[in-house]
mmCIF file of C-alpha atoms in Angstrom:
data_model
loop_
_atom_site.group_PDB
_atom_site.id
_atom_site.type_symbol
_atom_site.label_atom_id
_atom_site.label_comp_id
_atom_site.label_asym_id
_atom_site.label_seq_id
_atom_site.Cartn_x
_atom_site.Cartn_y
_atom_site.Cartn_z
ATOM 1 C CA THR A 1 -44.542 -49.660 46.332
ATOM 2 C CA ALA A 2 -45.951 -52.239 43.974
ATOM 3 C CA ILE A 3 -48.902 -50.188 42.827
ATOM 4 C CA ILE A 4 -46.918 -47.091 41.926
ATOM 5 C CA HIS A 5 -44.001 -48.864 40.357
ATOM 6 C CA ASN A 6 -43.520 -48.202 36.671
ATOM 7 C CA ALA A 7 -40.810 -50.770 35.907
ATOM 8 C CA PRO A 8 -42.396 -54.231 36.136
ATOM 9 C CA SER A 9 -39.799 -55.744 33.813
ATOM 10 C CA VAL A 10 -37.040 -54.619 36.197
ATOM 11 C CA ILE A 11 -38.907 -56.104 39.166
ATOM 12 C CA THR A 12 -39.370 -59.378 37.272
ATOM 13 C CA CYS A 13 -35.623 -59.568 36.615
ATOM 14 C CA MET A 14 -34.820 -58.695 40.233
ATOM 15 C CA ASN A 15 -37.150 -61.462 41.363
ATOM 16 C CA MET A 16 -34.904 -63.854 39.442
ATOM 17 C CA GLY A 17 -31.786 -62.449 41.152
ATOM 18 C CA LEU A 18 -30.518 -60.076 38.482
ATOM 19 C CA ILE A 19 -28.815 -56.927 39.720
ATOM 20 C CA PRO A 20 -30.628 -53.899 38.316
ATOM 21 C CA ILE A 21 -28.727 -51.171 36.510
ATOM 22 C CA VAL A 22 -31.443 -48.622 35.861
ATOM 23 C CA SER A 23 -32.099 -44.999 35.019
ATOM 24 C CA ARG A 24 -33.812 -42.658 37.464
ATOM 25 C CA GLU A 25 -36.832 -42.739 35.177
ATOM 26 C CA THR A 26 -37.713 -46.269 36.335
ATOM 27 C CA GLY A 27 -38.725 -44.829 39.689
ATOM 28 C CA LEU A 28 -36.868 -47.631 41.470
ATOM 29 C CA ASP A 29 -34.648 -46.853 44.454
ATOM 30 C CA THR A 30 -31.809 -49.363 44.258
ATOM 31 C CA TYR A 31 -30.870 -49.185 47.998
ATOM 32 C CA GLY A 32 -27.474 -50.802 47.476
ATOM 33 C CA PHE A 33 -28.820 -53.885 45.669
ATOM 34 C CA GLY A 34 -28.439 -52.235 42.273
ATOM 35 C CA ILE A 35 -27.094 -49.216 40.464
ATOM 36 C CA THR A 36 -28.977 -46.100 39.412
ATOM 37 C CA LEU A 37 -27.364 -44.408 36.446
ATOM 38 C CA PRO A 38 -26.642 -40.691 36.916
ATOM 39 C CA ASP A 39 -27.595 -40.175 33.248
ATOM 40 C CA CYS A 40 -28.284 -42.285 30.173
ATOM 41 C CA GLN A 41 -25.326 -41.241 28.067
ATOM 42 C CA ILE A 42 -23.684 -44.142 26.244
ATOM 43 C CA GLU A 43 -20.349 -43.409 27.914
ATOM 44 C CA THR A 44 -21.959 -43.473 31.360
ATOM 45 C CA ILE A 45 -23.711 -46.767 30.695
ATOM 46 C CA GLN A 46 -20.471 -48.315 29.408
ATOM 47 C CA ARG A 47 -18.520 -47.099 32.439
ATOM 48 C CA VAL A 48 -21.100 -48.304 34.963
ATOM 49 C CA VAL A 49 -21.460 -51.719 33.317
ATOM 50 C CA GLN A 50 -17.678 -52.128 33.238
ATOM 51 C CA GLU A 51 -17.479 -51.176 36.926
ATOM 52 C CA ALA A 52 -20.244 -53.636 37.800
ATOM 53 C CA ALA A 53 -18.511 -56.377 35.808
ATOM 54 C CA SER A 54 -15.442 -55.923 38.003
ATOM 55 C CA PHE A 55 -17.317 -56.400 41.299
ATOM 56 C CA PRO A 56 -16.063 -59.348 43.359
ATOM 57 C CA PRO A 57 -18.286 -62.454 43.131
ATOM 58 C CA GLU A 58 -19.262 -62.113 46.826
ATOM 59 C CA LYS A 59 -20.570 -58.585 46.242
ATOM 60 C CA CYS A 60 -22.530 -59.743 43.181
ATOM 61 C CA ARG A 61 -24.094 -62.619 45.128
ATOM 62 C CA GLU A 62 -25.111 -60.283 47.958
ATOM 63 C CA MET A 63 -26.546 -57.664 45.592
ATOM 64 C CA ALA A 64 -28.453 -60.387 43.717
ATOM 65 C CA ARG A 65 -29.848 -61.751 46.981
ATOM 66 C CA LEU A 66 -30.905 -58.282 48.130
ATOM 67 C CA ALA A 67 -32.481 -57.480 44.749
ATOM 68 C CA SER A 68 -34.487 -60.711 44.868
ATOM 69 C CA GLU A 69 -35.613 -60.030 48.444
ATOM 70 C CA GLU A 70 -36.634 -56.472 47.526
ATOM 71 C CA ALA A 71 -38.746 -57.740 44.636
ATOM 72 C CA LYS A 72 -40.395 -60.485 46.672
ATOM 73 C CA ASN A 73 -40.981 -58.413 49.817
ATOM 74 C CA ASN A 74 -42.013 -55.063 48.358
ATOM 75 C CA HIS A 75 -43.250 -55.627 44.809
ATOM 76 C CA SER A 76 -45.368 -58.773 44.903
ATOM 77 C CA LEU A 77 -48.745 -59.271 43.271
ATOM 78 C CA GLU A 78 -50.247 -59.773 46.739
ATOM 79 C CA LEU A 79 -48.905 -56.401 47.903
ATOM 80 C CA PHE A 80 -50.243 -54.792 44.731
ATOM 81 C CA HIS A 81 -53.713 -56.180 45.475
ATOM 82 C CA GLN A 82 -53.577 -54.985 49.077
ATOM 83 C CA GLU A 83 -52.518 -51.474 48.085
ATOM 84 C CA PHE A 84 -55.055 -51.329 45.256
ATOM 85 C CA GLU A 85 -57.874 -52.355 47.603
ATOM 86 C CA ALA A 86 -56.777 -49.754 50.153
ATOM 87 C CA ILE A 87 -56.751 -46.996 47.546
ATOM 88 C CA LEU A 88 -60.142 -48.026 46.177
ATOM 89 C CA GLY A 89 -61.514 -48.101 49.718
ATOM 90 C CA LYS A 90 -60.306 -44.544 50.334
ATOM 91 C CA ILE A 91 -61.822 -43.360 47.069
ATOM 92 C CA LEU A 92 -65.158 -45.006 47.823
ATOM 93 C CA GLN A 93 -65.242 -43.569 51.371
ATOM 94 C CA ASN A 94 -64.797 -40.068 50.002
ATOM 95 C CA GLU A 95 -67.634 -40.561 47.535
ATOM 96 C CA ALA A 96 -70.114 -41.928 50.097
ATOM 97 C CA PRO A 97 -72.961 -39.519 50.967
#
């Protein structure tokens, strides 16, 4: 969700249609529109980037489209505001006498 997400720079890039190649530490599930690295070893990063560079153009276009849709549909500022308001509302309800 937008409010929990800890990788706003990745979301910004996805919004522009870049395919994310990220570590698990970003907290982002790539759902087939990106690649989550199994570890952050230099050799792993090199291998994964080389594999991604060899994807057919059609696959890259589809992954880019899906990444952009994910960012726009599930990580927007509007969604962040909605979730933030909902959480604040729950907190305030629990504190009411």
